[in-house]
């Protein structure tokens, strides 16, 4: 495999940008209030070095883990790069997490300090009571003092040193700390930048949270790789998003499927085409009609892709030129190789569904491992391949198709049934707002299929209506055995449907029924 970054680190990248593009704008970060912070590459590098000096004087050294509990803001970006400069490890944390969830990540990661906002300070104190007062840095109060001293000039940092620990969302199991290195970050940035043909004149804008790898690898790192500008919005607002794209002269943006749909629901306006965006990088499937309408209405090219935290996100992306392969998730990025593995452990044939695996070197092209979880690391990293737990297939032209999370595959009467396929059909019903499908134990058919369907406001649905709708769109063995109509679905702190909770509820029902 081609090594596209050599032995460079994030620190080297920032130093290079400062030397070659110092007066160019590196980033603009916009708060909910509309207030903006803008930094040149020279300012970004020098401020990062000063902050690293402050962290070092506070006793944070190489290998130390620091919880960064912030939304999209300049302090998050500066903390990430300053901790990298020190050789420390950022543990990004979603501000929407509960105290219990914060405590889990902080304890698991063995954090020695935290960075947060005043309104979350109490939660951090409660979640991590062992942190001394001088180890909790609060924006607007104690954080600015870190910038008052000399620049950092300490520890030597290697490309394979861990730079951040990302906790998996934990939808189906306890979250694990994914260890990502400097090399992982640089490779991700280079891969996406080359796939999108970015130049220094581009502007990458995102409202996705930078405490997840999606925004890091689709927006921040690609821009830094080529000396372009990146823009982070504190949050996504559908009614304003197109205006923000125009205001910031964005040329590339990144969305998730929900955002694609909410933009389509906005009133048609001149803002629909008053932008300079060429490409929209997204990684969650939308319906074919939504895909076509989005491109027609907004004049932006949607680039479907696939990735995961353990691979520093992007693994495949739709080609910019020629056949984009829709509805596939595209082709492997530069320096990526994908293989589909069947149930027998051998490589699957063309068109055969199996587990998606990604070839790589731990700590360079794929994660270094899970923090202090050797068993999970061994299960995921085998013989030079990352086993993703997701299912898919490859067609005769090499395009990769994402089918489902492996753990969401339902076994029914010997047939593998994709939960996401059924969910996609349910979401086509005009009265359905949300849907989730799970498998529950069945004495005869391995598993029965249970569909949870939430109606749109003002709509009244019945189980019979849903089944009738599905019967003309799905094979009989894919039809739900039972349809539940709750008012809402359980969600994780980042808005994912929590199927673990649905399975627990279904299990309790089975027990109460005497099974």
Short mmCIF file of C-alpha atoms in Angstrom, two decimals:
data_model
loop_
_atom_site.label_atom_id
_atom_site.label_comp_id
_atom_site.label_asym_id
_atom_site.label_seq_id
_atom_site.Cartn_x
_atom_site.Cartn_y
_atom_site.Cartn_z
CA UNK A 1 0.00 0.00 0.00
CA UNK A 2 1.21 3.50 -0.82
CA UNK A 3 2.13 5.62 2.21
CA UNK A 4 0.86 9.10 1.40
CA UNK A 5 2.07 10.92 4.54
CA UNK A 6 5.44 9.46 5.53
CA UNK A 7 6.50 10.14 9.13
CA UNK A 8 4.84 13.55 9.44
CA UNK A 9 2.60 14.55 12.35
CA UNK A 10 -0.23 17.03 12.80
CA UNK A 11 2.38 19.36 14.27
CA UNK A 12 4.45 19.11 11.10
CA UNK A 13 1.38 19.84 8.99
CA UNK A 14 0.55 23.01 10.92
CA UNK A 15 4.18 24.16 10.75
CA UNK A 16 4.21 23.56 6.98
CA UNK A 17 1.01 25.54 6.50
CA UNK A 18 2.38 28.39 8.59
CA UNK A 19 5.56 28.52 6.51
CA UNK A 20 3.89 28.33 3.10
CA UNK A 21 0.43 29.82 3.66
CA UNK A 22 0.81 31.87 6.83
CA UNK A 23 -1.31 34.84 5.73
CA UNK A 24 -4.08 32.76 4.18
CA UNK A 25 -7.25 32.22 6.19
CA UNK A 26 -7.18 28.80 7.80
CA UNK A 27 -10.56 28.68 9.49
CA UNK A 28 -13.75 30.51 10.35
CA UNK A 29 -15.81 29.26 13.27
CA UNK A 30 -19.32 30.64 13.70
CA UNK A 31 -21.34 30.48 16.90
CA UNK A 32 -25.11 30.22 17.17
CA UNK A 33 -25.19 33.95 17.85
CA UNK A 34 -23.55 34.62 14.50
CA UNK A 35 -20.28 35.70 16.12
CA UNK A 36 -17.30 34.53 14.09
CA UNK A 37 -13.68 33.78 14.92
CA UNK A 38 -11.29 33.77 11.98
CA UNK A 39 -7.65 32.66 12.07
CA UNK A 40 -4.91 32.70 9.47
CA UNK A 41 -2.59 29.71 9.25
CA UNK A 42 0.08 31.71 11.07
CA UNK A 43 -2.36 32.60 13.84
CA UNK A 44 -3.62 29.02 14.10
CA UNK A 45 -0.09 27.64 14.45
CA UNK A 46 1.18 30.25 16.92
CA UNK A 47 -1.97 30.15 19.07
CA UNK A 48 -1.75 26.37 19.15
CA UNK A 49 1.86 26.53 20.34
CA UNK A 50 0.95 29.01 23.09
CA UNK A 51 -1.95 26.85 24.23
CA UNK A 52 0.31 23.79 24.20
CA UNK A 53 2.68 25.71 26.46
CA UNK A 54 -0.21 26.42 28.82
CA UNK A 55 -1.26 22.78 28.91
CA UNK A 56 2.34 21.76 29.58
CA UNK A 57 2.69 24.24 32.46
CA UNK A 58 -0.55 22.80 33.88
CA UNK A 59 1.14 19.41 34.07
CA UNK A 60 -0.27 17.79 30.94
CA UNK A 61 2.35 15.72 29.18
CA UNK A 62 2.89 13.10 26.53
CA UNK A 63 0.31 10.34 26.60
CA UNK A 64 -2.05 12.12 28.99
CA UNK A 65 -5.75 12.00 28.07
CA UNK A 66 -7.77 15.21 28.24
CA UNK A 67 -11.56 15.36 27.96
CA UNK A 68 -12.64 18.10 25.53
CA UNK A 69 -16.34 18.59 26.23
CA UNK A 70 -17.24 21.27 23.68
CA UNK A 71 -19.49 21.93 20.70
CA UNK A 72 -18.07 23.36 17.48
CA UNK A 73 -16.02 26.33 18.67
CA UNK A 74 -12.52 27.70 18.29
CA UNK A 75 -11.48 26.27 21.67
CA UNK A 76 -12.22 22.74 20.45
CA UNK A 77 -9.99 23.13 17.39
CA UNK A 78 -7.20 24.81 19.35
CA UNK A 79 -7.35 22.18 22.11
CA UNK A 80 -7.09 19.34 19.60
CA UNK A 81 -4.01 20.76 17.93
CA UNK A 82 -2.40 22.00 21.15
CA UNK A 83 -2.76 18.63 22.84
CA UNK A 84 -1.28 17.06 19.72
CA UNK A 85 1.68 19.43 20.05
CA UNK A 86 2.21 18.22 23.65
CA UNK A 87 1.93 14.59 22.64
CA UNK A 88 -1.26 14.34 24.69
CA UNK A 89 -4.52 12.66 23.68
CA UNK A 90 -7.79 14.50 23.07
CA UNK A 91 -10.91 12.68 24.23
CA UNK A 92 -13.71 14.61 22.49
CA UNK A 93 -17.08 14.55 24.23
CA UNK A 94 -20.57 15.46 23.09
CA UNK A 95 -22.03 18.30 25.19
CA UNK A 96 -25.42 16.58 25.03
CA UNK A 97 -24.18 13.60 27.04
CA UNK A 98 -25.59 12.94 30.47
CA UNK A 99 -23.38 13.01 33.55
CA UNK A 100 -23.41 9.22 33.58
CA UNK A 101 -22.23 9.05 29.97
CA UNK A 102 -19.51 11.65 30.56
CA UNK A 103 -18.33 9.72 33.60
CA UNK A 104 -18.12 6.49 31.61
CA UNK A 105 -15.89 8.00 28.91
CA UNK A 106 -13.75 10.01 31.32
CA UNK A 107 -13.17 7.03 33.59
CA UNK A 108 -12.56 4.60 30.75
CA UNK A 109 -10.08 6.99 29.09
CA UNK A 110 -8.35 7.80 32.40
CA UNK A 111 -8.48 11.54 31.70
CA UNK A 112 -6.25 13.85 33.75
CA UNK A 113 -7.93 17.14 32.77
CA UNK A 114 -10.96 18.58 30.99
CA UNK A 115 -11.86 21.53 28.78
CA UNK A 116 -15.46 22.72 28.81
CA UNK A 117 -17.84 25.68 28.77
CA UNK A 118 -19.24 27.43 31.86
CA UNK A 119 -22.70 25.89 31.41
CA UNK A 120 -21.21 22.37 31.45
CA UNK A 121 -18.73 22.90 34.26
CA UNK A 122 -21.04 21.47 36.92
CA UNK A 123 -21.66 18.33 34.86
CA UNK A 124 -17.92 17.77 34.45
CA UNK A 125 -17.35 18.25 38.19
CA UNK A 126 -20.08 15.72 38.95
CA UNK A 127 -18.94 13.23 36.32
CA UNK A 128 -15.23 13.41 37.14
CA UNK A 129 -15.07 14.43 40.81
CA UNK A 130 -11.42 13.41 41.07
CA UNK A 131 -10.19 16.22 38.81
CA UNK A 132 -8.51 19.05 40.68
CA UNK A 133 -9.84 22.56 40.16
CA UNK A 134 -6.73 23.55 38.22
CA UNK A 135 -7.29 20.68 35.79
CA UNK A 136 -10.70 21.85 34.56
CA UNK A 137 -10.24 24.59 31.97
CA UNK A 138 -13.37 26.63 31.30
CA UNK A 139 -13.79 28.76 28.19
CA UNK A 140 -14.08 32.45 28.93
CA UNK A 141 -12.57 32.07 32.42
CA UNK A 142 -9.62 29.75 33.10
CA UNK A 143 -9.02 28.62 29.51
CA UNK A 144 -7.75 32.01 28.20
CA UNK A 145 -5.06 32.05 30.90
CA UNK A 146 -3.46 29.03 29.23
CA UNK A 147 -2.56 31.29 26.29
CA UNK A 148 -0.67 33.86 28.33
CA UNK A 149 2.73 32.16 28.61
CA UNK A 150 5.48 31.09 26.26
CA UNK A 151 5.04 28.78 23.30
CA UNK A 152 5.56 25.06 23.77
CA UNK A 153 8.94 23.65 22.84
CA UNK A 154 8.91 20.28 24.54
CA UNK A 155 8.25 16.63 23.80
CA UNK A 156 9.15 14.89 20.57
CA UNK A 157 6.04 13.48 18.91
CA UNK A 158 5.98 10.53 16.50
CA UNK A 159 3.55 9.88 13.67
CA UNK A 160 2.29 6.70 15.34
CA UNK A 161 1.62 8.40 18.69
CA UNK A 162 -2.07 8.46 19.65
CA UNK A 163 -3.59 11.92 19.17
CA UNK A 164 -7.23 11.26 20.01
CA UNK A 165 -9.51 8.67 21.55
CA UNK A 166 -12.95 8.54 19.95
CA UNK A 167 -15.65 6.60 21.77
CA UNK A 168 -17.96 4.57 19.58
CA UNK A 169 -21.61 5.53 19.91
CA UNK A 170 -22.53 2.43 21.87
CA UNK A 171 -25.84 1.78 20.12
CA UNK A 172 -25.43 -1.97 20.57
CA UNK A 173 -22.74 -2.32 23.23
CA UNK A 174 -20.72 -0.38 25.77
CA UNK A 175 -18.71 2.32 23.97
CA UNK A 176 -15.09 1.51 23.21
CA UNK A 177 -12.25 4.02 22.93
CA UNK A 178 -10.91 4.05 19.37
CA UNK A 179 -7.23 5.04 19.34
CA UNK A 180 -6.28 7.25 16.40
CA UNK A 181 -2.77 8.49 15.67
CA UNK A 182 -1.17 11.46 13.94
CA UNK A 183 -0.65 9.23 10.90
CA UNK A 184 -4.34 8.26 10.89
CA UNK A 185 -5.35 11.92 10.83
CA UNK A 186 -2.93 12.96 8.10
CA UNK A 187 -3.81 10.00 5.91
CA UNK A 188 -7.52 10.71 6.24
CA UNK A 189 -7.04 14.33 5.26
CA UNK A 190 -4.86 13.46 2.27
CA UNK A 191 -7.22 10.74 1.06
CA UNK A 192 -10.33 12.92 1.12
CA UNK A 193 -8.54 15.96 -0.30
CA UNK A 194 -7.28 13.96 -3.26
CA UNK A 195 -10.64 12.27 -3.83
CA UNK A 196 -12.39 15.66 -3.89
CA UNK A 197 -9.62 17.32 -5.93
CA UNK A 198 -9.31 20.08 -3.35
CA UNK A 199 -7.09 23.11 -3.96
CA UNK A 200 -5.99 26.00 -1.71
CA UNK A 201 -8.85 28.05 -3.18
CA UNK A 202 -11.53 25.72 -1.79
CA UNK A 203 -13.64 26.27 1.31
CA UNK A 204 -14.93 23.23 3.23
CA UNK A 205 -17.95 24.00 5.43
CA UNK A 206 -19.66 21.76 7.95
CA UNK A 207 -22.21 21.97 10.73
CA UNK A 208 -21.45 18.39 11.76
CA UNK A 209 -19.91 18.19 15.24
CA UNK A 210 -16.12 18.19 15.34
CA UNK A 211 -16.20 15.95 18.41
CA UNK A 212 -16.84 13.17 15.89
CA UNK A 213 -14.44 12.02 13.21
CA UNK A 214 -16.87 12.81 10.37
CA UNK A 215 -16.33 16.57 10.51
CA UNK A 216 -12.64 16.07 11.20
CA UNK A 217 -12.00 13.86 8.19
CA UNK A 218 -14.47 15.44 5.74
CA UNK A 219 -13.83 19.10 6.53
CA UNK A 220 -10.94 20.08 8.83
CA UNK A 221 -8.17 17.69 7.83
CA UNK A 222 -8.68 17.81 4.04
CA UNK A 223 -8.60 21.61 4.13
CA UNK A 224 -5.40 21.62 6.18
CA UNK A 225 -3.84 19.10 3.81
CA UNK A 226 -3.95 21.50 0.87
CA UNK A 227 -3.95 24.88 2.61
CA UNK A 228 -7.64 25.53 1.97
CA UNK A 229 -10.09 27.16 4.39
CA UNK A 230 -12.53 25.33 6.63
CA UNK A 231 -15.67 26.70 8.25
CA UNK A 232 -17.38 25.17 11.28
CA UNK A 233 -20.90 26.19 12.27
CA UNK A 234 -21.82 25.57 15.88
CA UNK A 235 -25.03 23.85 14.83
CA UNK A 236 -27.14 22.99 11.82
CA UNK A 237 -30.25 25.01 11.00
CA UNK A 238 -32.00 23.99 7.81
CA UNK A 239 -33.59 27.40 7.29
CA UNK A 240 -30.17 29.10 7.33
CA UNK A 241 -27.83 26.50 5.87
CA UNK A 242 -27.99 27.54 2.22
CA UNK A 243 -27.44 31.16 3.21
CA UNK A 244 -24.38 30.14 5.23
CA UNK A 245 -22.96 28.26 2.26
CA UNK A 246 -23.25 31.43 0.19
CA UNK A 247 -21.97 33.78 2.92
CA UNK A 248 -18.81 31.75 3.44
CA UNK A 249 -18.29 31.02 -0.28
CA UNK A 250 -18.18 27.30 0.50
CA UNK A 251 -17.26 24.94 -2.34
CA UNK A 252 -17.55 21.62 -0.47
CA UNK A 253 -19.85 20.64 2.37
CA UNK A 254 -20.72 17.52 4.32
CA UNK A 255 -24.20 16.35 5.33
CA UNK A 256 -26.01 13.38 6.80
CA UNK A 257 -29.24 11.99 5.38
CA UNK A 258 -31.47 13.85 7.84
CA UNK A 259 -29.98 17.14 6.71
CA UNK A 260 -30.53 16.27 3.06
CA UNK A 261 -34.21 15.68 3.80
CA UNK A 262 -34.70 18.80 5.93
CA UNK A 263 -33.14 20.97 3.24
CA UNK A 264 -35.54 19.50 0.70
CA UNK A 265 -38.45 20.43 2.98
CA UNK A 266 -37.48 24.11 3.02
CA UNK A 267 -39.53 26.46 0.78
CA UNK A 268 -38.09 26.89 -2.69
CA UNK A 269 -36.15 30.16 -2.83
CA UNK A 270 -33.43 31.96 -4.82
CA UNK A 271 -30.96 30.77 -2.15
CA UNK A 272 -31.31 27.24 -3.52
CA UNK A 273 -28.78 28.04 -6.23
CA UNK A 274 -27.05 31.14 -4.83
CA UNK A 275 -23.96 29.21 -3.75
CA UNK A 276 -20.67 27.87 -5.11
CA UNK A 277 -20.85 24.33 -3.73
CA UNK A 278 -19.57 21.64 -6.10
CA UNK A 279 -19.78 18.57 -3.93
CA UNK A 280 -21.69 17.35 -0.91
CA UNK A 281 -20.01 14.50 0.92
CA UNK A 282 -22.50 12.38 2.87
CA UNK A 283 -22.40 8.96 4.42
CA UNK A 284 -25.96 7.87 5.17
CA UNK A 285 -28.20 6.65 2.39
CA UNK A 286 -31.13 8.70 1.19
CA UNK A 287 -33.99 7.52 -0.97
CA UNK A 288 -33.49 7.59 -4.72
CA UNK A 289 -36.17 10.25 -5.18
CA UNK A 290 -34.51 12.45 -2.54
CA UNK A 291 -31.11 11.95 -4.14
CA UNK A 292 -32.38 13.01 -7.58
CA UNK A 293 -34.44 15.93 -6.27
CA UNK A 294 -31.57 17.29 -4.17
CA UNK A 295 -29.20 17.41 -7.12
CA UNK A 296 -31.85 18.86 -9.43
CA UNK A 297 -33.03 21.55 -7.03
CA UNK A 298 -29.75 22.68 -5.48
CA UNK A 299 -27.30 21.97 -8.27
CA UNK A 300 -24.90 20.20 -5.89
CA UNK A 301 -23.39 16.80 -6.58
CA UNK A 302 -24.08 14.30 -3.80
CA UNK A 303 -21.15 11.97 -3.16
CA UNK A 304 -22.19 8.92 -1.20
CA UNK A 305 -19.53 7.33 0.96
CA UNK A 306 -18.84 4.81 3.68
CA UNK A 307 -16.63 5.01 6.71
CA UNK A 308 -16.27 4.35 10.41
CA UNK A 309 -14.28 5.69 13.34
CA UNK A 310 -11.99 2.66 13.38
CA UNK A 311 -10.74 3.62 9.90
CA UNK A 312 -10.61 7.37 10.69
CA UNK A 313 -13.88 7.56 8.80
CA UNK A 314 -13.71 7.61 5.01
CA UNK A 315 -13.16 4.24 3.31
CA UNK A 316 -15.08 4.72 0.06
CA UNK A 317 -16.54 7.66 -1.83
CA UNK A 318 -18.44 8.08 -5.09
CA UNK A 319 -16.13 9.17 -7.93
CA UNK A 320 -16.43 12.80 -8.97
CA UNK A 321 -16.01 12.04 -12.65
CA UNK A 322 -17.83 9.44 -14.72
CA UNK A 323 -20.20 6.91 -13.18
CA UNK A 324 -20.82 7.71 -9.51
CA UNK A 325 -22.19 4.21 -8.99
CA UNK A 326 -25.36 5.30 -7.18
CA UNK A 327 -26.79 3.73 -5.06
CA UNK A 328 -23.41 2.27 -4.12
CA UNK A 329 -21.17 3.98 -1.56
CA UNK A 330 -18.56 4.44 -4.25
CA UNK A 331 -15.04 3.14 -4.70
CA UNK A 332 -12.23 2.74 -2.15
CA UNK A 333 -10.27 5.94 -1.59
CA UNK A 334 -6.62 6.22 -2.48
CA UNK A 335 -4.57 3.91 -0.25
CA UNK A 336 -7.69 1.92 0.64
CA UNK A 337 -8.56 -1.68 -0.14
CA UNK A 338 -11.92 -3.28 0.63
CA UNK A 339 -12.67 -7.00 0.76
CA UNK A 340 -15.98 -8.74 1.42
CA UNK A 341 -15.72 -11.81 3.64
CA UNK A 342 -18.36 -14.52 3.62
CA UNK A 343 -19.68 -16.51 6.57
CA UNK A 344 -17.04 -19.18 5.89
CA UNK A 345 -14.23 -16.67 6.38
CA UNK A 346 -13.25 -16.64 2.72
CA UNK A 347 -13.51 -13.76 0.28
CA UNK A 348 -17.03 -13.47 -1.09
CA UNK A 349 -17.74 -13.62 -4.79
CA UNK A 350 -18.91 -10.62 -6.80
CA UNK A 351 -22.38 -9.57 -5.68
CA UNK A 352 -22.37 -11.83 -2.62
CA UNK A 353 -23.21 -10.16 0.69
CA UNK A 354 -20.67 -10.53 3.46
CA UNK A 355 -18.75 -8.54 6.05
CA UNK A 356 -16.93 -5.43 4.86
CA UNK A 357 -13.25 -5.54 5.77
CA UNK A 358 -10.66 -2.83 5.20
CA UNK A 359 -6.98 -3.57 4.66
CA UNK A 360 -4.60 -1.47 6.69
CA UNK A 361 -1.73 -0.99 9.08
CA UNK A 362 -2.80 -0.35 12.68
CA UNK A 363 -1.93 3.17 13.74
CA UNK A 364 -1.43 4.34 10.18
CA UNK A 365 -4.31 3.54 7.84
CA UNK A 366 -6.65 2.02 10.43
CA UNK A 367 -7.01 2.53 14.18
CA UNK A 368 -4.21 1.54 16.51
CA UNK A 369 -6.73 -0.43 18.54
CA UNK A 370 -9.32 -0.08 21.28
CA UNK A 371 -8.02 1.47 24.49
CA UNK A 372 -7.21 -1.25 27.02
CA UNK A 373 -9.46 -3.77 25.28
CA UNK A 374 -7.21 -6.41 23.77
CA UNK A 375 -10.02 -8.86 23.10
CA UNK A 376 -12.06 -6.35 21.09
CA UNK A 377 -8.92 -5.22 19.26
CA UNK A 378 -8.02 -8.78 18.30
CA UNK A 379 -11.57 -9.37 17.06
CA UNK A 380 -11.53 -6.24 14.91
CA UNK A 381 -7.95 -6.34 13.61
CA UNK A 382 -7.08 -9.67 12.02
CA UNK A 383 -4.27 -10.52 9.62
CA UNK A 384 -3.91 -6.98 8.33
CA UNK A 385 -7.64 -6.33 7.94
CA UNK A 386 -10.16 -4.30 9.93
CA UNK A 387 -13.39 -6.27 10.37
CA UNK A 388 -16.07 -3.60 10.42
CA UNK A 389 -19.12 -5.54 11.57
CA UNK A 390 -20.99 -4.12 8.58
CA UNK A 391 -22.31 -6.09 5.64
CA UNK A 392 -22.12 -5.22 1.98
CA UNK A 393 -21.02 -6.44 -1.41
CA UNK A 394 -18.90 -5.40 -4.37
CA UNK A 395 -20.18 -5.39 -7.94
CA UNK A 396 -18.32 -6.38 -11.10
CA UNK A 397 -16.96 -2.84 -11.52
CA UNK A 398 -15.56 -2.64 -8.00
CA UNK A 399 -18.25 -0.40 -6.52
CA UNK A 400 -18.99 -1.10 -2.88
CA UNK A 401 -22.58 -1.42 -1.66
CA UNK A 402 -23.42 -0.98 2.00
CA UNK A 403 -26.22 -3.32 3.07
CA UNK A 404 -26.48 -3.17 6.85
CA UNK A 405 -24.75 -3.21 10.14
CA UNK A 406 -23.90 -6.85 10.64
CA UNK A 407 -25.56 -6.84 14.04
CA UNK A 408 -28.76 -5.59 12.38
CA UNK A 409 -28.99 -8.55 10.02
CA UNK A 410 -32.05 -10.62 10.88
CA UNK A 411 -31.96 -14.37 10.35
CA UNK A 412 -35.40 -15.61 9.31
CA UNK A 413 -36.10 -19.14 8.12
CA UNK A 414 -32.54 -19.45 6.84
CA UNK A 415 -32.69 -16.14 4.99
CA UNK A 416 -30.61 -13.09 5.87
CA UNK A 417 -32.97 -10.12 6.06
CA UNK A 418 -31.63 -6.58 6.13
CA UNK A 419 -33.29 -4.41 8.78
CA UNK A 420 -32.29 -1.26 6.90
CA UNK A 421 -33.99 -2.48 3.73
CA UNK A 422 -37.29 -2.83 5.58
CA UNK A 423 -36.78 0.54 7.28
CA UNK A 424 -36.20 2.20 3.91
CA UNK A 425 -39.53 0.84 2.66
CA UNK A 426 -41.35 1.96 5.79
CA UNK A 427 -39.95 5.47 5.38
CA UNK A 428 -41.43 5.64 1.89
CA UNK A 429 -44.90 5.69 3.46
CA UNK A 430 -46.04 9.32 3.46
CA UNK A 431 -47.40 9.05 6.99
CA UNK A 432 -44.23 7.64 8.56
CA UNK A 433 -41.76 9.94 10.32
CA UNK A 434 -39.35 7.36 11.76
CA UNK A 435 -38.91 3.61 11.66
CA UNK A 436 -36.74 0.97 13.26
CA UNK A 437 -36.71 -2.77 12.65
CA UNK A 438 -35.26 -5.47 14.89
CA UNK A 439 -35.21 -9.23 15.07
CA UNK A 440 -36.57 -11.07 18.12
CA UNK A 441 -36.26 -14.79 18.93
CA UNK A 442 -38.78 -17.03 17.17
CA UNK A 443 -39.13 -20.70 18.04
CA UNK A 444 -39.80 -21.75 14.45
CA UNK A 445 -38.26 -19.22 12.10
CA UNK A 446 -35.03 -18.27 13.96
CA UNK A 447 -36.13 -14.68 14.36
CA UNK A 448 -39.34 -12.73 13.93
CA UNK A 449 -39.28 -9.22 12.50
CA UNK A 450 -40.67 -6.38 14.60
CA UNK A 451 -41.16 -2.93 13.08
CA UNK A 452 -41.43 0.20 15.23
CA UNK A 453 -43.14 3.00 13.33
CA UNK A 454 -43.63 6.62 14.42
CA UNK A 455 -46.34 8.56 12.59
CA UNK A 456 -45.88 12.08 11.30
CA UNK A 457 -47.67 14.84 13.19
CA UNK A 458 -51.39 14.72 12.43
CA UNK A 459 -51.24 11.23 10.90
CA UNK A 460 -53.01 8.17 12.30
CA UNK A 461 -51.54 4.84 11.28
CA UNK A 462 -52.61 1.24 11.86
CA UNK A 463 -50.53 -1.92 11.85
CA UNK A 464 -52.70 -3.33 9.07
CA UNK A 465 -52.10 -0.30 6.88
CA UNK A 466 -48.33 -0.59 7.36
CA UNK A 467 -48.30 -4.30 6.54
CA UNK A 468 -50.41 -3.76 3.44
CA UNK A 469 -48.03 -1.01 2.32
CA UNK A 470 -45.03 -3.32 2.77
CA UNK A 471 -46.61 -6.38 1.16
CA UNK A 472 -46.28 -4.96 -2.34
CA UNK A 473 -42.71 -3.81 -1.75
CA UNK A 474 -41.07 -6.66 0.12
CA UNK A 475 -40.80 -10.41 -0.29
CA UNK A 476 -43.05 -12.32 2.09
CA UNK A 477 -40.16 -13.49 4.27
CA UNK A 478 -39.17 -9.83 4.82
CA UNK A 479 -42.58 -8.69 6.07
CA UNK A 480 -42.75 -7.68 9.75
CA UNK A 481 -44.36 -10.20 12.06
CA UNK A 482 -45.48 -7.38 14.30
CA UNK A 483 -45.84 -3.61 13.95
CA UNK A 484 -45.59 -1.36 16.99
CA UNK A 485 -46.76 2.25 16.81
CA UNK A 486 -44.99 4.19 19.61
CA UNK A 487 -45.15 7.97 19.91
CA UNK A 488 -41.35 8.13 19.70
CA UNK A 489 -38.24 5.97 19.47
CA UNK A 490 -35.42 5.81 22.03
CA UNK A 491 -32.31 7.74 20.90
CA UNK A 492 -28.66 7.96 21.88
CA UNK A 493 -27.18 11.33 22.84
CA UNK A 494 -26.21 12.01 19.21
CA UNK A 495 -29.65 11.20 17.83
CA UNK A 496 -29.18 7.62 16.65
CA UNK A 497 -32.10 5.24 17.16
CA UNK A 498 -31.12 3.03 20.08
CA UNK A 499 -32.00 -0.47 18.97
CA UNK A 500 -30.48 -1.90 22.11
CA UNK A 501 -33.37 -0.39 24.06
CA UNK A 502 -35.91 -1.74 21.57
CA UNK A 503 -34.45 -5.24 21.84
CA UNK A 504 -34.55 -5.03 25.64
CA UNK A 505 -38.20 -4.00 25.52
CA UNK A 506 -39.03 -6.82 23.11
CA UNK A 507 -37.21 -9.29 25.36
CA UNK A 508 -39.24 -8.20 28.36
CA UNK A 509 -42.45 -8.70 26.40
CA UNK A 510 -41.41 -12.22 25.48
CA UNK A 511 -40.65 -13.01 29.12
CA UNK A 512 -43.97 -11.62 30.30
CA UNK A 513 -45.71 -13.74 27.67
CA UNK A 514 -44.15 -16.82 29.28
CA UNK A 515 -41.65 -17.61 26.57
#
